[in-house]
Coordinates of C-alpha atoms and ligand atoms in Angstrom, one line a residue:
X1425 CA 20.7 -10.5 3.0
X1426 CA 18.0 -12.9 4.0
X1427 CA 16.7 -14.6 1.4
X1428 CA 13.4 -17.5 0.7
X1429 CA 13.7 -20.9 -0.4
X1430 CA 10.9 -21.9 -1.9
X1431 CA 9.8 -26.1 -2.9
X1432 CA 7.3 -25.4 -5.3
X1433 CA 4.3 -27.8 -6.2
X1434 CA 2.1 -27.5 -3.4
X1435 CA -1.6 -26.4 -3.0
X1436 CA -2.7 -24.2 -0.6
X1437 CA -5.4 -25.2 1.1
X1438 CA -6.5 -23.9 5.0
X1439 CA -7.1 -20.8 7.1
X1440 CA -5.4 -17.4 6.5
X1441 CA -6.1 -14.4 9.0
X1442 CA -5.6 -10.8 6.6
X1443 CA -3.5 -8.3 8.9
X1444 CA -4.8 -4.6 9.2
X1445 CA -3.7 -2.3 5.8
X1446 CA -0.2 -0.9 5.5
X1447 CA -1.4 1.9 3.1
X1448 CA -4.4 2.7 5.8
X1449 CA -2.0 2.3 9.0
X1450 CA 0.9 5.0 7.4
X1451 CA -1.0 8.3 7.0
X1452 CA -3.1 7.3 10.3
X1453 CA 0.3 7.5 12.1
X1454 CA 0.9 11.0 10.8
X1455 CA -2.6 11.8 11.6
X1456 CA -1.9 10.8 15.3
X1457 CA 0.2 14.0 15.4
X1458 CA -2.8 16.0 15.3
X1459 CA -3.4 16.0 18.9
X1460 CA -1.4 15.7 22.2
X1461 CA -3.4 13.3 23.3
X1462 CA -2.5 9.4 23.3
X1463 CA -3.9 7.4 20.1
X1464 CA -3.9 3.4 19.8
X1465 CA -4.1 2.2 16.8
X1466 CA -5.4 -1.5 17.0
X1467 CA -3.7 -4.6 15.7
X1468 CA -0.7 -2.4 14.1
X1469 CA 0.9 -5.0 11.1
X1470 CA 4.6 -5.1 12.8
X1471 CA 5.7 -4.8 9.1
X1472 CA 8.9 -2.5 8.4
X1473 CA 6.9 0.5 6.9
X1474 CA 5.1 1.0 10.2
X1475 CA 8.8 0.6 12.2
X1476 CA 10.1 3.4 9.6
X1477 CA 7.4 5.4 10.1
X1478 CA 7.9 5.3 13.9
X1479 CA 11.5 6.1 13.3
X1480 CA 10.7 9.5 11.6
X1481 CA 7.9 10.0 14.8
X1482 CA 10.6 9.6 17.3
X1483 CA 12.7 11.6 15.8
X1484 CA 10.7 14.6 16.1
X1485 CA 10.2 14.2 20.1
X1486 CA 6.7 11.9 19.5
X1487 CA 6.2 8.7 21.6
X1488 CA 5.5 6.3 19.4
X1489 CA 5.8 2.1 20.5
X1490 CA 4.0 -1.1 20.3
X1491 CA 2.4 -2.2 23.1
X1492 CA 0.9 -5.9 22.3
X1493 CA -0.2 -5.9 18.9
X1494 CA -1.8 -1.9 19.1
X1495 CA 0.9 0.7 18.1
X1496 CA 0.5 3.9 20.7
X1497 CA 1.2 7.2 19.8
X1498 CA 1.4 10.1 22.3
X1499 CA 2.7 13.7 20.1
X1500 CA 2.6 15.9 23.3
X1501 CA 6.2 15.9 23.2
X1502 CA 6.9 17.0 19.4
X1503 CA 9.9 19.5 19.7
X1504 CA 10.7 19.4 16.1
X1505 CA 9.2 19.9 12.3
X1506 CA 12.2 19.2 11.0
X1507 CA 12.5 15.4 9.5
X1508 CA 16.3 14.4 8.8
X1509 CA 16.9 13.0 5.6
X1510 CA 18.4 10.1 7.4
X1511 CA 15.1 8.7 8.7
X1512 CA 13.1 10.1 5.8
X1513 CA 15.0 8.7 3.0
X1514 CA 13.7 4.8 4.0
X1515 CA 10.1 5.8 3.6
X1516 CA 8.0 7.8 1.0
X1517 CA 5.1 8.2 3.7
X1518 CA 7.6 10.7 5.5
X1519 CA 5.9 13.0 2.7
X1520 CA 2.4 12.9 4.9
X1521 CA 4.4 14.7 7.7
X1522 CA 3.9 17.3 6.1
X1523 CA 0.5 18.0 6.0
X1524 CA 0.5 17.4 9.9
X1525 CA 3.1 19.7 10.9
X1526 CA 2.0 22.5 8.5
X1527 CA -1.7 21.7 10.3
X1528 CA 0.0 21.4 13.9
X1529 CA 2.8 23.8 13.6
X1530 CA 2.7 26.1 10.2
X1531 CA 5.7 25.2 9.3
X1532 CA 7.5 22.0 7.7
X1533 CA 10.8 20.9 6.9
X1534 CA 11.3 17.7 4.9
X1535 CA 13.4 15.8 2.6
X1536 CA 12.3 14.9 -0.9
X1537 CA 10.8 11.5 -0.8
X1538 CA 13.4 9.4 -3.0
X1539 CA 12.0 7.9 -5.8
X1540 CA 11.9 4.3 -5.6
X1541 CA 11.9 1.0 -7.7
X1542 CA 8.7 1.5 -9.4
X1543 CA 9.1 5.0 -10.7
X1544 CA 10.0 8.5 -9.9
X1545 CA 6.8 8.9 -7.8
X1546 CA 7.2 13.2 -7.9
X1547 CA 5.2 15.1 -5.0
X1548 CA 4.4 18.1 -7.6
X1549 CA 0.7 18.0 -6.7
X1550 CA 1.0 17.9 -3.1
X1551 CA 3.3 20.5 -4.0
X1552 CA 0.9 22.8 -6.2
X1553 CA -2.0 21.7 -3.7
X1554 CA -0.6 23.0 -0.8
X1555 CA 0.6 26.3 -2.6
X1556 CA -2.8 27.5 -3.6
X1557 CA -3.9 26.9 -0.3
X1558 CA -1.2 29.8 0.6
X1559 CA 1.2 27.5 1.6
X1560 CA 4.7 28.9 0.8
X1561 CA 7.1 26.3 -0.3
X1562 CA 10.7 26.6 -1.0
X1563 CA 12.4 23.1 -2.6
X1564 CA 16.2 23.4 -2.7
X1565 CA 18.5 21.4 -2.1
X1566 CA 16.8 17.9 -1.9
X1567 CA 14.3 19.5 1.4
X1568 CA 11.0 21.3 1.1
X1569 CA 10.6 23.8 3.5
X1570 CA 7.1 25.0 4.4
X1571 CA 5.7 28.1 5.9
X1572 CA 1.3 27.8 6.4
X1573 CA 1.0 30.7 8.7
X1574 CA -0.9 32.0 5.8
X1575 CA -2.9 28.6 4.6
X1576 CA -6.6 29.2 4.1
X1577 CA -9.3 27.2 2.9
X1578 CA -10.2 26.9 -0.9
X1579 CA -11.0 24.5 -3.4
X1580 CA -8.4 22.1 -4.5
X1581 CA -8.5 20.0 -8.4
X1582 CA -5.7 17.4 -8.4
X1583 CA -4.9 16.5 -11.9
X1584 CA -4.7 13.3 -11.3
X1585 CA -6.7 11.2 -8.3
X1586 CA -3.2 11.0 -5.8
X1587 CA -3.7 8.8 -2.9
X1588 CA -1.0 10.8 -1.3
X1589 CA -1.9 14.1 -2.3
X1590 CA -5.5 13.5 -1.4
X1591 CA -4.3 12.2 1.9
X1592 CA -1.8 14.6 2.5
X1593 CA -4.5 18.1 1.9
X1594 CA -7.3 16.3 4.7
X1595 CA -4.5 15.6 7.2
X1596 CA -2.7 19.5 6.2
X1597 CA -6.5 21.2 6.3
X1598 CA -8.1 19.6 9.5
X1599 CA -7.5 23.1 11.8
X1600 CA -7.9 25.8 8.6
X1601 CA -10.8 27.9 9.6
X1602 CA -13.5 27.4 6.8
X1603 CA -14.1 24.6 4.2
X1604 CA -11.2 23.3 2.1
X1605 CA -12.9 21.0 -0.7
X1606 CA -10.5 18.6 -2.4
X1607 CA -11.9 17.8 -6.1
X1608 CA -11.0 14.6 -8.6
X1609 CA -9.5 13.1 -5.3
X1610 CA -8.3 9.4 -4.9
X1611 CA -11.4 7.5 -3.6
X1612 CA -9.2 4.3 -2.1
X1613 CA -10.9 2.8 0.8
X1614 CA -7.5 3.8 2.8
X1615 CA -8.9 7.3 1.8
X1616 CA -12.3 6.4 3.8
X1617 CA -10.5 4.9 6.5
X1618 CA -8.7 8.0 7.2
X1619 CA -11.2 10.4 6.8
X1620 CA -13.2 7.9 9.6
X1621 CA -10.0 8.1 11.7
X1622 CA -9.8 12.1 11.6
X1623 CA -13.5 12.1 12.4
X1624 CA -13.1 9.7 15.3
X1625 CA -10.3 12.5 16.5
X1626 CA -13.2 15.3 16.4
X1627 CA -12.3 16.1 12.7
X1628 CA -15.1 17.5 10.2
X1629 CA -14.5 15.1 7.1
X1630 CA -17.1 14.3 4.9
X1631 CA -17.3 13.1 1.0
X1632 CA -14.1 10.4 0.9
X1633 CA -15.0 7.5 -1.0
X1634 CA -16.2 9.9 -3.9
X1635 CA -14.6 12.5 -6.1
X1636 CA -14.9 15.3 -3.8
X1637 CA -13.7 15.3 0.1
X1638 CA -14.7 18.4 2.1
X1639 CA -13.0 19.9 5.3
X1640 CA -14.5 21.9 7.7
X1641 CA -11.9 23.7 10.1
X1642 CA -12.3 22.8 13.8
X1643 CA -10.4 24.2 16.3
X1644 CA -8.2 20.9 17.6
X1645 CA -8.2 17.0 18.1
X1646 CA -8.7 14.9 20.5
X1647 CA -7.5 11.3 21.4
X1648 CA -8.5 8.0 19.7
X1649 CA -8.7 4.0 19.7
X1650 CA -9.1 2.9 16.1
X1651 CA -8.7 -0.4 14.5
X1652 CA -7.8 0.3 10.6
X1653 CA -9.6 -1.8 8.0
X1654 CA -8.4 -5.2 6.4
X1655 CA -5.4 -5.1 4.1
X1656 CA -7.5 -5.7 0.2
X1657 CA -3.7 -5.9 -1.2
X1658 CA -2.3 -8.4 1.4
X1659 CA -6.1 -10.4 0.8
X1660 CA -5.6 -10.2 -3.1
X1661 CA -2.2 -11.5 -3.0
X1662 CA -3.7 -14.4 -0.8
X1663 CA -6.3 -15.5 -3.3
X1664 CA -3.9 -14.9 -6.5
X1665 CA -1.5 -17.2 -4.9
X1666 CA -4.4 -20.0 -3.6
X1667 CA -5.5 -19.7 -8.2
X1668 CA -1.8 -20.1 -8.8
X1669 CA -1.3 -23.2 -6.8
X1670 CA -4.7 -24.3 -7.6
X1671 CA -5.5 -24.4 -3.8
X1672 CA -8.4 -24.1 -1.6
X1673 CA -8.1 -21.4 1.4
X1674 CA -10.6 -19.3 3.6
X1675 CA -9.4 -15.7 4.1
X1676 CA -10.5 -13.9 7.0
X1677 CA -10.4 -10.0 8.0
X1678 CA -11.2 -9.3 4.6
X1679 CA -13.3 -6.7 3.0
X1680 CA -14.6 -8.1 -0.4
X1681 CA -16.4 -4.9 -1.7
X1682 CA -12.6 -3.7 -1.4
X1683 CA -11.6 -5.8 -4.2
X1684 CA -14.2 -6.4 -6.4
X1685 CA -12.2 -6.0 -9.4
X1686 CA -10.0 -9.1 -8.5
X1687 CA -12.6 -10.9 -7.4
X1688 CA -14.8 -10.6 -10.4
X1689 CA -11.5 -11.2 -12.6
X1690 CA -11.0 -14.5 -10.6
X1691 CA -14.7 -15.7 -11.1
X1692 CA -14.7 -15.0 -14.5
X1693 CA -11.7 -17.2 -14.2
X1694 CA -11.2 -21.0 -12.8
X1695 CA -12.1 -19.8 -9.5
X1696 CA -14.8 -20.7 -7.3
X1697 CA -15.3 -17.8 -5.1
X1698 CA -17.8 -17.5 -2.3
X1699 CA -18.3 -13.8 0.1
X1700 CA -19.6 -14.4 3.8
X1701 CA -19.5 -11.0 5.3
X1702 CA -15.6 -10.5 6.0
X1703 CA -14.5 -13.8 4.8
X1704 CA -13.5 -14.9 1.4
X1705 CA -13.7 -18.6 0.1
X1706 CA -11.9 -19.4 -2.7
X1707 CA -11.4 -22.9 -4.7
X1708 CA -9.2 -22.7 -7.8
X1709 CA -8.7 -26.0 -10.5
X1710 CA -5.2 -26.3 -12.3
X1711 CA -7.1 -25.1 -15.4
X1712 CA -6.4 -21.1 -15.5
X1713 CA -7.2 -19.1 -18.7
X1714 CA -5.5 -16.1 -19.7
X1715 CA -7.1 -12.7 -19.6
X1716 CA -6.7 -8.7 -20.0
X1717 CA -5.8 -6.1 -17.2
X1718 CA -5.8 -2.3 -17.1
X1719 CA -4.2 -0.7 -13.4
X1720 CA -6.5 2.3 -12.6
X1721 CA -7.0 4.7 -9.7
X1722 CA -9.7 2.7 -7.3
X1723 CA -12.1 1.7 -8.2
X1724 CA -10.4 0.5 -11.0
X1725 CA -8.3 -3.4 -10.7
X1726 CA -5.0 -1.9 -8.0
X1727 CA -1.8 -1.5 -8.9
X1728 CA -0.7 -2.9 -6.3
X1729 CA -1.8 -6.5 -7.6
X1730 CA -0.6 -6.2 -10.7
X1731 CA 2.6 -8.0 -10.4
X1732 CA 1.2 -10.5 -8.3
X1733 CA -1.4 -11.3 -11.8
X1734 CA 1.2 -10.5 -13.9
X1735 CA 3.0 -13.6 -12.3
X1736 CA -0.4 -16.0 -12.5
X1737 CA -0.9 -15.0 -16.0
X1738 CA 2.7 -17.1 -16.8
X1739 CA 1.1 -20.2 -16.2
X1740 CA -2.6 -19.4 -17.6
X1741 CA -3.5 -21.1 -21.0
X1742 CA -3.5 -18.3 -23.9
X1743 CA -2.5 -15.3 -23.9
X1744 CA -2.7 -12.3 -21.6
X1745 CA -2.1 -8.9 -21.6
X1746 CA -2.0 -6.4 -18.8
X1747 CA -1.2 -2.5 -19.0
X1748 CA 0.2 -0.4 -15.6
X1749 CA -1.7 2.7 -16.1
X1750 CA -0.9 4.2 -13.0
X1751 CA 3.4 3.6 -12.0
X1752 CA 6.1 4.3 -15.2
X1753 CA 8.7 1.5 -14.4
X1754 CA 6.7 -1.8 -12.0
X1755 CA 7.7 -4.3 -14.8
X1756 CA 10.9 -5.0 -13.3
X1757 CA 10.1 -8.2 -12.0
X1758 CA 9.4 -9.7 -15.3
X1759 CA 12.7 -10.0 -16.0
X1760 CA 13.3 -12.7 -12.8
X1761 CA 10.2 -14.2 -13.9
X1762 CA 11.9 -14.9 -17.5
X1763 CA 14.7 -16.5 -15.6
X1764 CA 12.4 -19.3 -14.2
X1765 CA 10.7 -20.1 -17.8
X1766 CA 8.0 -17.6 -17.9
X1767 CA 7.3 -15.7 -21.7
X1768 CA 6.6 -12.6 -21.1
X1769 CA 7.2 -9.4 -23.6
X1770 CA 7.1 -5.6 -22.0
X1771 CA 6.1 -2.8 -25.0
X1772 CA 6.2 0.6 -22.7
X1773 CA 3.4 -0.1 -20.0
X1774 CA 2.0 -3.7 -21.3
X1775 CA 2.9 -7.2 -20.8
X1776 CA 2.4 -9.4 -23.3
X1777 CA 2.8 -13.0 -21.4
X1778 CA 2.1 -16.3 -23.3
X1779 CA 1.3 -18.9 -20.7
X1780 CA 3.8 -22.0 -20.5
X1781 CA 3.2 -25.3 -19.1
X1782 CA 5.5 -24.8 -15.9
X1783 CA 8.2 -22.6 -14.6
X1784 CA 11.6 -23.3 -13.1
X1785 CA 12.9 -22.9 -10.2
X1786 CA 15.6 -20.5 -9.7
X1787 CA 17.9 -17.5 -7.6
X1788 CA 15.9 -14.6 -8.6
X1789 CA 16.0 -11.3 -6.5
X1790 CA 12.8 -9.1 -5.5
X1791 CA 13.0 -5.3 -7.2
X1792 CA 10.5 -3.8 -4.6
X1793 CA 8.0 -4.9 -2.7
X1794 CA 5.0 -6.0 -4.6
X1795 CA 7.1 -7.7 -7.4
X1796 CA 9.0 -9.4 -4.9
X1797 CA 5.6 -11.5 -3.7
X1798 CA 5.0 -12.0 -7.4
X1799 CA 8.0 -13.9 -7.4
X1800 CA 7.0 -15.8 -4.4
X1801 CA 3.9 -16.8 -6.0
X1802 CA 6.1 -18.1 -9.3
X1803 CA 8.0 -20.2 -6.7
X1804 CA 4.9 -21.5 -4.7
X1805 CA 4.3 -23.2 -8.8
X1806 CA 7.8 -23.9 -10.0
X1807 CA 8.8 -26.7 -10.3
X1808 CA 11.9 -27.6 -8.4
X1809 CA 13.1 -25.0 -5.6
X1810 CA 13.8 -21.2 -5.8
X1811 CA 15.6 -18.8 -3.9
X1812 CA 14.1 -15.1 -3.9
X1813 CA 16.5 -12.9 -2.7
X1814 CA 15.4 -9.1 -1.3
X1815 CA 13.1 -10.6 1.5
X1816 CA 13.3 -7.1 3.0
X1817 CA 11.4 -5.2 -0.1
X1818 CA 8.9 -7.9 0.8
X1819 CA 8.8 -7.9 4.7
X1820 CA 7.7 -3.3 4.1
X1821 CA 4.4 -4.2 3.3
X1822 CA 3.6 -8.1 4.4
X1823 CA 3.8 -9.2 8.5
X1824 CA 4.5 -12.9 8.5
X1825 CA 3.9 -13.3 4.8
X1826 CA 6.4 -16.9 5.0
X1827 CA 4.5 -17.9 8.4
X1828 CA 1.1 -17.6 6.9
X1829 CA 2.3 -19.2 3.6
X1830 CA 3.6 -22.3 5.8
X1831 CA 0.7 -22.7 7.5
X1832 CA -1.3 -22.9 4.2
X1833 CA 0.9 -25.8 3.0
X1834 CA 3.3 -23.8 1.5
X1835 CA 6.7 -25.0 1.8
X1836 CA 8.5 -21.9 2.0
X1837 CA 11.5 -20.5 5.1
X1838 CA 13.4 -17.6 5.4
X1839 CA 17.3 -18.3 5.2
Ligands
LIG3083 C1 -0.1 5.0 -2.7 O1 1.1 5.6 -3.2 C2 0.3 3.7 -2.1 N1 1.2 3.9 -1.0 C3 0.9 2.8 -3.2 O2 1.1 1.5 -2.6 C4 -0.2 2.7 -4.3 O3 0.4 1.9 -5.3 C5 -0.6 4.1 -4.8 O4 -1.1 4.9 -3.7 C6 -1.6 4.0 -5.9 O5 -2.8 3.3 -5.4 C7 0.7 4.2 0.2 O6 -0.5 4.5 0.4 C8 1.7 4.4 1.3 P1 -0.2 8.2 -5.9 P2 1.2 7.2 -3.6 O7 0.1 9.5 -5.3 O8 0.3 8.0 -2.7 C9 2.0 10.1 -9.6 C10 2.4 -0.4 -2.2 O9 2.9 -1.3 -2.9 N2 2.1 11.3 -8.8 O10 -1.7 7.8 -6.1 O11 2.6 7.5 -3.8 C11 2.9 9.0 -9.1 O12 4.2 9.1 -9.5 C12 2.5 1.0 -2.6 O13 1.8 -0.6 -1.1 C13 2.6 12.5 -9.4 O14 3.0 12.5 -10.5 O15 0.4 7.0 -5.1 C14 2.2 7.8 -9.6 O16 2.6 7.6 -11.0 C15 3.2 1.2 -3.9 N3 2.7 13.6 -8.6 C16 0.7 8.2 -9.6 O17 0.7 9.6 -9.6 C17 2.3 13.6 -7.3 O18 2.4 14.7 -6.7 C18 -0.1 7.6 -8.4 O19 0.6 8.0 -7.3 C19 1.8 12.5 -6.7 C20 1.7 11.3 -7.5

């Protein structure tokens, strides 16, 4: 098990280039299943996600390999809509598959996406979605199987503004003759990427970015070059761990409207931040002050940065608090935090964490993937070294996270 070793101490201070978005990238490699023609996407993050997710392509007769840094895809050889569960149960995105085979083929066969270390993560509303869309769905057995050869278009109210299940009804609804309108959808920008990646296929998206997407059936796809946007999580972990080392770093291939709720957290902070187009300045001092968080649906502050603030807030004077709103169980790092000095108390959904002076450094182990860089951030300030076991949660969603850290000052290698 490869682990970090981590001198902590240092500032960061230099030049950090943002890869392209892991949650963007995921559902526009299912989405390349919508035509038999060949798709590139540019500047693929060679993170273990994507190599999953190719997996589960292969697997189904798809050509799917790197070439450079741009991931092709070519589906005129998919001979299957039947995903094992032994390439499915590594990766929850196997649940986009299957929108695109009930869209491609009418019918889908898949494994339940496991659960995984931040909570049970059900697929009810994809479920429900599809249904009254007259999809029939039979769940036995750990699979869902599928049958859309009667799927029409409607109107669809999620309960709840799913990323996936909003992702999941565009990619299932692209060939349905008529206008399939998806209300109280997710409004990520990973939404608005993919509904510009469908589009760029010959799709007939409109409306992502807001509460309601429409569909408008067309008859197929065609081939596409896209480059997916900037990765905001992978950018907001960058800036929370330049305030955290009180550091000074330029990110680039960044989209700052895409995290405005950091940002403006930050500023309102110690941190001097400055926007130039796609690039984000950022000067922090050692003096950090505490402060509140709520996790919300976009364009609330992400979930997906909350362990990584979580982890700041240990060494910020006062007291902060911050609730997880949308995930029942992404405290678990706090406990390996607490092992290197950090006071932090979890009530349900809130942390209570009462900055200290420093932390220690420790062998703590990464739960999943986001708390796992949390606890890279505690080591880039502990004093003393600290081992973070669980690399791997880390290396699903971050390409070259040590490399980029190194080159920022960071003393940090994989061993
Ligand atoms: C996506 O997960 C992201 N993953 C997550 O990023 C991100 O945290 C999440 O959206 C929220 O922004 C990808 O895009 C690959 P949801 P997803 O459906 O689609 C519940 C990371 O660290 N729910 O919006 O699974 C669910 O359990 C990952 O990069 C149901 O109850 O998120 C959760 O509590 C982690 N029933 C909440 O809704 C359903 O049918 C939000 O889930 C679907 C979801």
């Amino acid at each position: 098990m490869e682990k970090y070793q981590i001198k902590g101490g240092r500032r960061l201070s230099g030049k950090v280039e943002i890869s392209c978005a892991k949650n963007a990238v995921l559902p526009l490699m299912a989405g390349a299943l919508l035509t038999n023609e060949e798709v590139l996407i540019k500047n693929c993050p060679k993170i273990v996600d994507v190599y999953s997710m190719i997996k589960i392509l292969r697997c189904i007769g798809v050509d799917a390999e790197f070439i450079g840094n741009d991931l092709r895809i070519c589906a005129d050889g998919l001979n299957s809509e039947v995903v094992p569960f032994s390439v499915a149960k590594e990766l929850r995105s196997s649940v986009f598959m299957l929108g695109v085979l009930l869209a491609k083929n009418k019918r889908a066969e898949i494994p339940y996406p496991g659960g995984c270390e931040i909570g049970l993560r059900p697929i009810d509303m994809h479920v429900a979605s599809l249904k009254s869309l007259g999809v029939v769905i039979e769940e036995d057995g750990g699979k869902i199987t599928c049958d859309a050869s009667n799927m029409k278009s409607g109107v669809v109210y999620l309960d709840f503004p799913s990323v996936g299940a909003t992702e999941n009804l565009m990619l299932a609804s692209v060939f349905t003759k008529g206008e399939t309108i998806i209300k109280n959808c997710a409004k990520e920008p990973e939404i608005v990427d993919l509904m510009n990646f469908l589009n760029g296929m010959g799709a007939k998206v409109s409306g992502a970015g807001t509460d309601t997407i429409k569909i408008d059936g067309v008859k197929r796809l065609h081939g596409t070059i896209y480059k997916p946007i900037p990765d905001r999580i992978e950018a907001g972990t960058f800036i929370i761990a330049t305030a955290i080392t009180g550091g000074e770093v330029e990110i680039f291939n960044v989209n700052p409207e895409n995290i405005s709720s950091l940002i403006h957290k930050l500023c309102n902070n110690t941190c001097k931040i400055s926007l130039n187009n796609d690039i984000i300045y950022i000067k922090c001092g050692k003096s950090r002050k505490s402060f509140t968080i709520d996790t919300n649906p976009y364009p609330g502050f992400p979930t997906d940065l909350q362990a990584q603030m979580t982890a700041l807030a240990t060494v910020c004077k006062g007291t902060s608090v911050i609730t997880e709103n949308v995930f029942e169980m992404r405290f678990k790092f706090a406990k390996e935090l607490i092992k290197m000095g950090a006071d932090i108390k979890l009530y349900g959904r809130t942390a209570i964490i009462k900055g200290v002076r420093k932390l220690f450094g420790t062998t703590i182990t990464a739960p999943d993937l986001r708390g796992g860089a949390a606890l890279v951030l505690g080591g880039l300030v502990a004093e003393g070294t600290t081992i973070v076991n669980g690399v791997r949660h880390i290396e699903r969603g971050y390409d070259g996270f040590e490399n980029k850290l190194l080159a920022l000052g960071a003393d940090i290698k994989k061993i």
